[in-house]
Amino acid sequence: CDWRFEEYHSPLPFVLYSSCVELMALPQKGQLAGKGLIDAFLTRCNSMPDNEKEVWTYSSAVGLLLSLLPETFRSSVNEEIISTAHQTLSVNPDASSDWDLFGDRQSIYVLALLHG
């Protein structure tokens, strides 16, 4: 066994931590990198056919990354949820339940990302 990788008992933590280091090493601010990660996730999910398993896999992966990154990266998730709620309320001002507020596909993906 190579001594460099003994602290990681499986490949998953190694990939997660390596990805976090790569994201934190970007020359952009954390909010921009987090927003880019969310935009990439939403673009990918909107371009996929209705394959729920892939959507949940992607949302879990991006959610894990965001949960391991510093707060500046995660703040873009809060902004995305707020903007999605505002967009939905502007279209449906009489939303009385969570399903009315978050019933479209884009909103469901944002909530899946939050849950992931």
mmCIF file of N, CA and C in Angstrom:
data_model
loop_
_atom_site.group_PDB
_atom_site.id
_atom_site.type_symbol
_atom_site.label_atom_id
_atom_site.label_comp_id
_atom_site.label_asym_id
_atom_site.label_seq_id
_atom_site.Cartn_x
_atom_site.Cartn_y
_atom_site.Cartn_z
ATOM 1 N N CYS A 1 0.851 -1.184 0.000
ATOM 2 C CA CYS A 1 0.000 0.000 0.000
ATOM 3 C C CYS A 1 0.896 1.246 0.000
ATOM 4 N N ASP A 2 0.522 2.216 -0.773
ATOM 5 C CA ASP A 2 1.297 3.446 -0.866
ATOM 6 C C ASP A 2 1.046 4.314 0.360
ATOM 7 N N TRP A 3 2.069 4.815 0.991
ATOM 8 C CA TRP A 3 1.943 5.566 2.244
ATOM 9 C C TRP A 3 1.155 6.858 2.073
ATOM 10 N N ARG A 4 1.096 7.410 0.863
ATOM 11 C CA ARG A 4 0.404 8.691 0.657
ATOM 12 C C ARG A 4 -1.105 8.565 0.796
ATOM 13 N N PHE A 5 -1.640 7.378 0.585
ATOM 14 C CA PHE A 5 -3.083 7.227 0.562
ATOM 15 C C PHE A 5 -3.613 6.413 1.733
ATOM 16 N N GLU A 6 -2.805 6.169 2.738
ATOM 17 C CA GLU A 6 -3.261 5.354 3.860
ATOM 18 C C GLU A 6 -4.293 6.060 4.731
ATOM 19 N N GLU A 7 -4.328 7.377 4.714
ATOM 20 C CA GLU A 7 -5.307 8.073 5.539
ATOM 21 C C GLU A 7 -6.725 7.959 4.968
ATOM 22 N N TYR A 8 -6.848 7.580 3.730
ATOM 23 C CA TYR A 8 -8.152 7.393 3.105
ATOM 24 C C TYR A 8 -8.430 5.898 3.009
ATOM 25 N N HIS A 9 -9.461 5.467 3.683
ATOM 26 C CA HIS A 9 -9.768 4.036 3.720
ATOM 27 C C HIS A 9 -10.516 3.555 2.485
ATOM 28 N N SER A 10 -11.072 4.491 1.750
ATOM 29 C CA SER A 10 -11.747 4.140 0.513
ATOM 30 C C SER A 10 -11.535 5.282 -0.489
ATOM 31 N N PRO A 11 -11.791 5.049 -1.739
ATOM 32 C CA PRO A 11 -11.565 6.095 -2.745
ATOM 33 C C PRO A 11 -12.523 7.284 -2.614
ATOM 34 N N LEU A 12 -13.700 7.089 -2.039
ATOM 35 C CA LEU A 12 -14.685 8.166 -1.961
ATOM 36 C C LEU A 12 -14.183 9.388 -1.193
ATOM 37 N N PRO A 13 -13.662 9.234 0.046
ATOM 38 C CA PRO A 13 -13.166 10.430 0.731
ATOM 39 C C PRO A 13 -12.002 11.092 -0.008
ATOM 40 N N PHE A 14 -11.164 10.294 -0.637
ATOM 41 C CA PHE A 14 -10.050 10.858 -1.379
ATOM 42 C C PHE A 14 -10.547 11.738 -2.521
ATOM 43 N N VAL A 15 -11.540 11.249 -3.271
ATOM 44 C CA VAL A 15 -12.092 12.020 -4.387
ATOM 45 C C VAL A 15 -12.793 13.274 -3.870
ATOM 46 N N LEU A 16 -13.550 13.154 -2.786
ATOM 47 C CA LEU A 16 -14.254 14.320 -2.240
ATOM 48 C C LEU A 16 -13.286 15.400 -1.772
ATOM 49 N N TYR A 17 -12.295 15.017 -0.985
ATOM 50 C CA TYR A 17 -11.351 15.998 -0.468
ATOM 51 C C TYR A 17 -10.486 16.584 -1.581
ATOM 52 N N SER A 18 -10.110 15.771 -2.539
ATOM 53 C CA SER A 18 -9.333 16.279 -3.676
ATOM 54 C C SER A 18 -10.153 17.279 -4.488
ATOM 55 N N SER A 19 -11.426 16.978 -4.679
ATOM 56 C CA SER A 19 -12.302 17.897 -5.415
ATOM 57 C C SER A 19 -12.479 19.206 -4.655
ATOM 58 N N CYS A 20 -12.599 19.124 -3.346
ATOM 59 C CA CYS A 20 -12.724 20.338 -2.535
ATOM 60 C C CYS A 20 -11.464 21.189 -2.629
ATOM 61 N N VAL A 21 -10.309 20.552 -2.575
ATOM 62 C CA VAL A 21 -9.048 21.291 -2.695
ATOM 63 C C VAL A 21 -8.971 21.962 -4.059
ATOM 64 N N GLU A 22 -9.378 21.253 -5.110
ATOM 65 C CA GLU A 22 -9.366 21.836 -6.454
ATOM 66 C C GLU A 22 -10.304 23.037 -6.541
ATOM 67 N N LEU A 23 -11.487 22.919 -5.955
ATOM 68 C CA LEU A 23 -12.435 24.038 -5.988
ATOM 69 C C LEU A 23 -11.942 25.223 -5.180
ATOM 70 N N MET A 24 -11.322 24.959 -4.030
ATOM 71 C CA MET A 24 -10.815 26.058 -3.208
ATOM 72 C C MET A 24 -9.581 26.714 -3.832
ATOM 73 N N ALA A 25 -8.899 26.010 -4.717
ATOM 74 C CA ALA A 25 -7.716 26.561 -5.365
ATOM 75 C C ALA A 25 -8.055 27.429 -6.576
ATOM 76 N N LEU A 26 -9.312 27.476 -6.954
ATOM 77 C CA LEU A 26 -9.702 28.313 -8.088
ATOM 78 C C LEU A 26 -9.421 29.775 -7.775
ATOM 79 N N PRO A 27 -9.061 30.554 -8.783
ATOM 80 C CA PRO A 27 -8.762 31.969 -8.532
ATOM 81 C C PRO A 27 -10.007 32.827 -8.292
ATOM 82 N N GLN A 28 -11.188 32.244 -8.403
ATOM 83 C CA GLN A 28 -12.426 32.996 -8.202
ATOM 84 C C GLN A 28 -12.825 32.978 -6.733
ATOM 85 N N LYS A 29 -13.729 33.881 -6.382
ATOM 86 C CA LYS A 29 -14.275 33.874 -5.026
ATOM 87 C C LYS A 29 -15.106 32.613 -4.820
ATOM 88 N N GLY A 30 -15.266 32.240 -3.569
ATOM 89 C CA GLY A 30 -16.017 31.039 -3.238
ATOM 90 C C GLY A 30 -17.455 31.086 -3.719
ATOM 91 N N GLN A 31 -18.074 32.261 -3.637
ATOM 92 C CA GLN A 31 -19.462 32.383 -4.085
ATOM 93 C C GLN A 31 -19.588 32.108 -5.572
ATOM 94 N N LEU A 32 -18.649 32.601 -6.366
ATOM 95 C CA LEU A 32 -18.704 32.365 -7.811
ATOM 96 C C LEU A 32 -18.473 30.901 -8.139
ATOM 97 N N ALA A 33 -17.548 30.272 -7.440
ATOM 98 C CA ALA A 33 -17.291 28.844 -7.672
ATOM 99 C C ALA A 33 -18.498 28.006 -7.254
ATOM 100 N N GLY A 34 -19.105 28.354 -6.121
ATOM 101 C CA GLY A 34 -20.305 27.643 -5.676
ATOM 102 C C GLY A 34 -21.454 27.833 -6.641
ATOM 103 N N LYS A 35 -21.619 29.051 -7.131
ATOM 104 C CA LYS A 35 -22.675 29.332 -8.106
ATOM 105 C C LYS A 35 -22.427 28.560 -9.392
ATOM 106 N N GLY A 36 -21.168 28.478 -9.811
ATOM 107 C CA GLY A 36 -20.839 27.707 -11.013
ATOM 108 C C GLY A 36 -21.139 26.230 -10.844
ATOM 109 N N LEU A 37 -20.862 25.711 -9.653
ATOM 110 C CA LEU A 37 -21.149 24.305 -9.369
ATOM 111 C C LEU A 37 -22.656 24.043 -9.409
ATOM 112 N N ILE A 38 -23.416 24.958 -8.839
ATOM 113 C CA ILE A 38 -24.884 24.822 -8.848
ATOM 114 C C ILE A 38 -25.427 24.955 -10.267
ATOM 115 N N ASP A 39 -24.913 25.928 -11.022
ATOM 116 C CA ASP A 39 -25.369 26.101 -12.402
ATOM 117 C C ASP A 39 -25.053 24.874 -13.252
ATOM 118 N N ALA A 40 -23.874 24.293 -13.058
ATOM 119 C CA ALA A 40 -23.515 23.085 -13.799
ATOM 120 C C ALA A 40 -24.463 21.938 -13.442
ATOM 121 N N PHE A 41 -24.792 21.821 -12.156
ATOM 122 C CA PHE A 41 -25.724 20.786 -11.722
ATOM 123 C C PHE A 41 -27.102 20.988 -12.349
ATOM 124 N N LEU A 42 -27.628 22.212 -12.276
ATOM 125 C CA LEU A 42 -28.962 22.476 -12.809
ATOM 126 C C LEU A 42 -29.004 22.320 -14.322
ATOM 127 N N THR A 43 -27.962 22.733 -15.010
ATOM 128 C CA THR A 43 -27.911 22.573 -16.461
ATOM 129 C C THR A 43 -27.895 21.097 -16.840
ATOM 130 N N ARG A 44 -27.103 20.326 -16.118
ATOM 131 C CA ARG A 44 -27.020 18.889 -16.387
ATOM 132 C C ARG A 44 -28.369 18.212 -16.128
ATOM 133 N N CYS A 45 -29.002 18.558 -15.014
ATOM 134 C CA CYS A 45 -30.285 17.928 -14.681
ATOM 135 C C CYS A 45 -31.385 18.320 -15.659
ATOM 136 N N ASN A 46 -31.379 19.557 -16.105
ATOM 137 C CA ASN A 46 -32.411 19.993 -17.050
ATOM 138 C C ASN A 46 -32.211 19.406 -18.432
ATOM 139 N N SER A 47 -30.982 18.997 -18.767
ATOM 140 C CA SER A 47 -30.731 18.438 -20.091
ATOM 141 C C SER A 47 -30.904 16.919 -20.123
ATOM 142 N N MET A 48 -31.033 16.290 -18.951
ATOM 143 C CA MET A 48 -31.195 14.844 -18.898
ATOM 144 C C MET A 48 -32.652 14.459 -19.129
ATOM 145 N N PRO A 49 -32.865 13.289 -19.687
ATOM 146 C CA PRO A 49 -34.241 12.785 -19.711
ATOM 147 C C PRO A 49 -34.667 12.466 -18.276
ATOM 148 N N ASP A 50 -35.904 12.161 -18.106
ATOM 149 C CA ASP A 50 -36.410 11.913 -16.753
ATOM 150 C C ASP A 50 -35.839 10.624 -16.175
ATOM 151 N N ASN A 51 -34.624 10.704 -15.713
ATOM 152 C CA ASN A 51 -33.969 9.577 -15.075
ATOM 153 C C ASN A 51 -33.672 9.986 -13.640
ATOM 154 N N GLU A 52 -34.576 9.629 -12.739
ATOM 155 C CA GLU A 52 -34.479 10.099 -11.364
ATOM 156 C C GLU A 52 -33.211 9.628 -10.668
ATOM 157 N N LYS A 53 -32.771 8.430 -10.986
ATOM 158 C CA LYS A 53 -31.592 7.900 -10.317
ATOM 159 C C LYS A 53 -30.368 8.773 -10.581
ATOM 160 N N GLU A 54 -30.181 9.209 -11.834
ATOM 161 C CA GLU A 54 -29.046 10.068 -12.151
ATOM 162 C C GLU A 54 -29.170 11.423 -11.471
ATOM 163 N N VAL A 55 -30.366 11.980 -11.441
ATOM 164 C CA VAL A 55 -30.568 13.275 -10.800
ATOM 165 C C VAL A 55 -30.214 13.199 -9.323
ATOM 166 N N TRP A 56 -30.663 12.154 -8.644
ATOM 167 C CA TRP A 56 -30.384 12.039 -7.214
ATOM 168 C C TRP A 56 -28.913 11.754 -6.969
ATOM 169 N N THR A 57 -28.264 11.032 -7.878
ATOM 170 C CA THR A 57 -26.835 10.784 -7.749
ATOM 171 C C THR A 57 -26.056 12.086 -7.878
ATOM 172 N N TYR A 58 -26.404 12.894 -8.880
ATOM 173 C CA TYR A 58 -25.735 14.181 -9.052
ATOM 174 C C TYR A 58 -26.005 15.114 -7.875
ATOM 175 N N SER A 59 -27.248 15.154 -7.415
ATOM 176 C CA SER A 59 -27.566 16.057 -6.302
ATOM 177 C C SER A 59 -26.834 15.639 -5.037
ATOM 178 N N SER A 60 -26.688 14.334 -4.821
ATOM 179 C CA SER A 60 -25.950 13.865 -3.648
ATOM 180 C C SER A 60 -24.470 14.227 -3.747
ATOM 181 N N ALA A 61 -23.902 14.069 -4.931
ATOM 182 C CA ALA A 61 -22.484 14.383 -5.118
ATOM 183 C C ALA A 61 -22.219 15.876 -4.917
ATOM 184 N N VAL A 62 -23.039 16.713 -5.525
ATOM 185 C CA VAL A 62 -22.847 18.162 -5.383
ATOM 186 C C VAL A 62 -23.150 18.596 -3.950
ATOM 187 N N GLY A 63 -24.164 17.989 -3.331
ATOM 188 C CA GLY A 63 -24.471 18.305 -1.932
ATOM 189 C C GLY A 63 -23.333 17.926 -1.002
ATOM 190 N N LEU A 64 -22.714 16.777 -1.239
ATOM 191 C CA LEU A 64 -21.549 16.382 -0.433
ATOM 192 C C LEU A 64 -20.403 17.362 -0.603
ATOM 193 N N LEU A 65 -20.142 17.749 -1.833
ATOM 194 C CA LEU A 65 -19.070 18.721 -2.074
ATOM 195 C C LEU A 65 -19.351 20.037 -1.352
ATOM 196 N N LEU A 66 -20.561 20.532 -1.499
ATOM 197 C CA LEU A 66 -20.900 21.812 -0.875
ATOM 198 C C LEU A 66 -20.871 21.732 0.651
ATOM 199 N N SER A 67 -21.214 20.570 1.196
ATOM 200 C CA SER A 67 -21.207 20.450 2.658
ATOM 201 C C SER A 67 -19.781 20.406 3.215
ATOM 202 N N LEU A 68 -18.831 19.988 2.396
ATOM 203 C CA LEU A 68 -17.445 19.929 2.849
ATOM 204 C C LEU A 68 -16.684 21.229 2.602
ATOM 205 N N LEU A 69 -17.210 22.079 1.746
ATOM 206 C CA LEU A 69 -16.542 23.338 1.425
ATOM 207 C C LEU A 69 -16.875 24.403 2.458
ATOM 208 N N PRO A 70 -16.078 25.475 2.532
ATOM 209 C CA PRO A 70 -16.378 26.564 3.472
ATOM 210 C C PRO A 70 -17.711 27.247 3.166
ATOM 211 N N GLU A 71 -18.185 28.018 4.099
ATOM 212 C CA GLU A 71 -19.499 28.666 4.024
ATOM 213 C C GLU A 71 -19.660 29.542 2.787
ATOM 214 N N THR A 72 -18.606 30.182 2.334
ATOM 215 C CA THR A 72 -18.741 31.074 1.173
ATOM 216 C C THR A 72 -19.216 30.321 -0.065
ATOM 217 N N PHE A 73 -18.877 29.062 -0.182
ATOM 218 C CA PHE A 73 -19.339 28.264 -1.312
ATOM 219 C C PHE A 73 -20.819 27.915 -1.159
ATOM 220 N N ARG A 74 -21.236 27.646 0.075
ATOM 221 C CA ARG A 74 -22.624 27.241 0.320
ATOM 222 C C ARG A 74 -23.598 28.402 0.282
ATOM 223 N N SER A 75 -23.131 29.614 0.450
ATOM 224 C CA SER A 75 -24.052 30.751 0.455
ATOM 225 C C SER A 75 -24.777 30.899 -0.873
ATOM 226 N N SER A 76 -24.165 30.428 -1.943
ATOM 227 C CA SER A 76 -24.824 30.505 -3.241
ATOM 228 C C SER A 76 -26.040 29.582 -3.311
ATOM 229 N N VAL A 77 -26.056 28.507 -2.508
ATOM 230 C CA VAL A 77 -27.232 27.625 -2.465
ATOM 231 C C VAL A 77 -28.413 28.390 -1.864
ATOM 232 N N ASN A 78 -28.155 29.117 -0.777
ATOM 233 C CA ASN A 78 -29.225 29.911 -0.155
ATOM 234 C C ASN A 78 -29.761 30.945 -1.130
ATOM 235 N N GLU A 79 -28.874 31.608 -1.858
ATOM 236 C CA GLU A 79 -29.309 32.603 -2.833
ATOM 237 C C GLU A 79 -30.139 31.964 -3.942
ATOM 238 N N GLU A 80 -29.748 30.762 -4.366
ATOM 239 C CA GLU A 80 -30.496 30.060 -5.419
ATOM 240 C C GLU A 80 -31.892 29.686 -4.935
ATOM 241 N N ILE A 81 -32.013 29.238 -3.690
ATOM 242 C CA ILE A 81 -33.329 28.887 -3.139
ATOM 243 C C ILE A 81 -34.213 30.121 -3.048
ATOM 244 N N ILE A 82 -33.658 31.217 -2.589
ATOM 245 C CA ILE A 82 -34.436 32.454 -2.463
ATOM 246 C C ILE A 82 -34.868 32.958 -3.834
ATOM 247 N N SER A 83 -33.955 32.929 -4.823
ATOM 248 C CA SER A 83 -34.330 33.415 -6.154
ATOM 249 C C SER A 83 -35.371 32.500 -6.806
ATOM 250 N N THR A 84 -35.265 31.194 -6.562
ATOM 251 C CA THR A 84 -36.263 30.268 -7.105
ATOM 252 C C THR A 84 -37.628 30.522 -6.478
ATOM 253 N N ALA A 85 -37.663 30.769 -5.172
ATOM 254 C CA ALA A 85 -38.926 31.057 -4.503
ATOM 255 C C ALA A 85 -39.522 32.370 -5.014
ATOM 256 N N HIS A 86 -38.683 33.384 -5.209
ATOM 257 C CA HIS A 86 -39.178 34.658 -5.730
ATOM 258 C C HIS A 86 -39.714 34.507 -7.147
ATOM 259 N N GLN A 87 -39.021 33.732 -7.977
ATOM 260 C CA GLN A 87 -39.500 33.517 -9.347
ATOM 261 C C GLN A 87 -40.843 32.797 -9.344
ATOM 262 N N THR A 88 -40.969 31.800 -8.484
ATOM 263 C CA THR A 88 -42.217 31.040 -8.422
ATOM 264 C C THR A 88 -43.345 31.909 -7.896
ATOM 265 N N LEU A 89 -43.061 32.732 -6.884
ATOM 266 C CA LEU A 89 -44.103 33.608 -6.342
ATOM 267 C C LEU A 89 -44.515 34.687 -7.336
ATOM 268 N N SER A 90 -43.576 35.127 -8.175
ATOM 269 C CA SER A 90 -43.955 36.121 -9.180
ATOM 270 C C SER A 90 -44.874 35.523 -10.238
ATOM 271 N N VAL A 91 -44.710 34.221 -10.511
ATOM 272 C CA VAL A 91 -45.573 33.538 -11.476
ATOM 273 C C VAL A 91 -46.889 33.126 -10.818
ATOM 274 N N ASN A 92 -46.816 32.654 -9.557
ATOM 275 C CA ASN A 92 -47.986 32.152 -8.839
ATOM 276 C C ASN A 92 -48.062 32.849 -7.476
ATOM 277 N N PRO A 93 -48.586 34.079 -7.424
ATOM 278 C CA PRO A 93 -48.607 34.816 -6.155
ATOM 279 C C PRO A 93 -49.545 34.226 -5.107
ATOM 280 N N ASP A 94 -50.424 33.313 -5.507
ATOM 281 C CA ASP A 94 -51.367 32.717 -4.561
ATOM 282 C C ASP A 94 -50.892 31.361 -4.054
ATOM 283 N N ALA A 95 -49.587 31.114 -4.095
ATOM 284 C CA ALA A 95 -49.050 29.826 -3.631
ATOM 285 C C ALA A 95 -49.336 29.669 -2.147
ATOM 286 N N SER A 96 -50.078 28.622 -1.819
ATOM 287 C CA SER A 96 -50.478 28.432 -0.430
ATOM 288 C C SER A 96 -49.801 27.235 0.222
ATOM 289 N N SER A 97 -49.176 26.391 -0.562
ATOM 290 C CA SER A 97 -48.521 25.224 0.009
ATOM 291 C C SER A 97 -47.115 25.104 -0.561
ATOM 292 N N ASP A 98 -46.333 24.230 0.028
ATOM 293 C CA ASP A 98 -44.969 24.010 -0.460
ATOM 294 C C ASP A 98 -44.984 23.469 -1.881
ATOM 295 N N TRP A 99 -45.977 22.630 -2.192
ATOM 296 C CA TRP A 99 -46.033 22.067 -3.537
ATOM 297 C C TRP A 99 -46.347 23.150 -4.560
ATOM 298 N N ASP A 100 -47.206 24.117 -4.191
ATOM 299 C CA ASP A 100 -47.481 25.225 -5.101
ATOM 300 C C ASP A 100 -46.238 26.073 -5.314
ATOM 301 N N LEU A 101 -45.452 26.217 -4.254
ATOM 302 C CA LEU A 101 -44.273 27.067 -4.323
ATOM 303 C C LEU A 101 -43.121 26.377 -5.041
ATOM 304 N N PHE A 102 -42.946 25.090 -4.792
ATOM 305 C CA PHE A 102 -41.823 24.356 -5.363
ATOM 306 C C PHE A 102 -42.310 23.170 -6.195
ATOM 307 N N GLY A 103 -43.267 23.375 -7.068
ATOM 308 C CA GLY A 103 -43.842 22.276 -7.819
ATOM 309 C C GLY A 103 -43.262 22.060 -9.197
ATOM 310 N N ASP A 104 -42.477 22.998 -9.712
ATOM 311 C CA ASP A 104 -41.922 22.803 -11.050
ATOM 312 C C ASP A 104 -40.580 22.076 -10.987
ATOM 313 N N ARG A 105 -40.112 21.670 -12.126
ATOM 314 C CA ARG A 105 -38.913 20.829 -12.214
ATOM 315 C C ARG A 105 -37.663 21.522 -11.674
ATOM 316 N N GLN A 106 -37.452 22.785 -12.050
ATOM 317 C CA GLN A 106 -36.272 23.532 -11.599
ATOM 318 C C GLN A 106 -36.257 23.659 -10.077
ATOM 319 N N SER A 107 -37.398 23.944 -9.489
ATOM 320 C CA SER A 107 -37.487 24.080 -8.034
ATOM 321 C C SER A 107 -37.192 22.766 -7.332
ATOM 322 N N ILE A 108 -37.662 21.681 -7.908
ATOM 323 C CA ILE A 108 -37.419 20.367 -7.309
ATOM 324 C C ILE A 108 -35.930 20.043 -7.333
ATOM 325 N N TYR A 109 -35.245 20.411 -8.407
ATOM 326 C CA TYR A 109 -33.801 20.167 -8.473
ATOM 327 C C TYR A 109 -33.046 21.008 -7.446
ATOM 328 N N VAL A 110 -33.488 22.237 -7.243
ATOM 329 C CA VAL A 110 -32.840 23.086 -6.224
ATOM 330 C C VAL A 110 -33.051 22.494 -4.845
ATOM 331 N N LEU A 111 -34.254 22.023 -4.558
ATOM 332 C CA LEU A 111 -34.506 21.388 -3.259
ATOM 333 C C LEU A 111 -33.738 20.078 -3.111
ATOM 334 N N ALA A 112 -33.592 19.338 -4.195
ATOM 335 C CA ALA A 112 -32.812 18.096 -4.139
ATOM 336 C C ALA A 112 -31.353 18.399 -3.826
ATOM 337 N N LEU A 113 -30.864 19.484 -4.383
ATOM 338 C CA LEU A 113 -29.487 19.897 -4.087
ATOM 339 C C LEU A 113 -29.338 20.282 -2.629
ATOM 340 N N LEU A 114 -30.325 20.971 -2.094
ATOM 341 C CA LEU A 114 -30.291 21.337 -0.685
ATOM 342 C C LEU A 114 -30.328 20.102 0.196
ATOM 343 N N HIS A 115 -31.133 19.134 -0.186
ATOM 344 C CA HIS A 115 -31.260 17.910 0.598
ATOM 345 C C HIS A 115 -30.016 17.039 0.497
ATOM 346 N N GLY A 116 -29.373 17.076 -0.690
ATOM 347 C CA GLY A 116 -28.190 16.252 -0.928
ATOM 348 C C GLY A 116 -27.076 16.640 -0.033
#
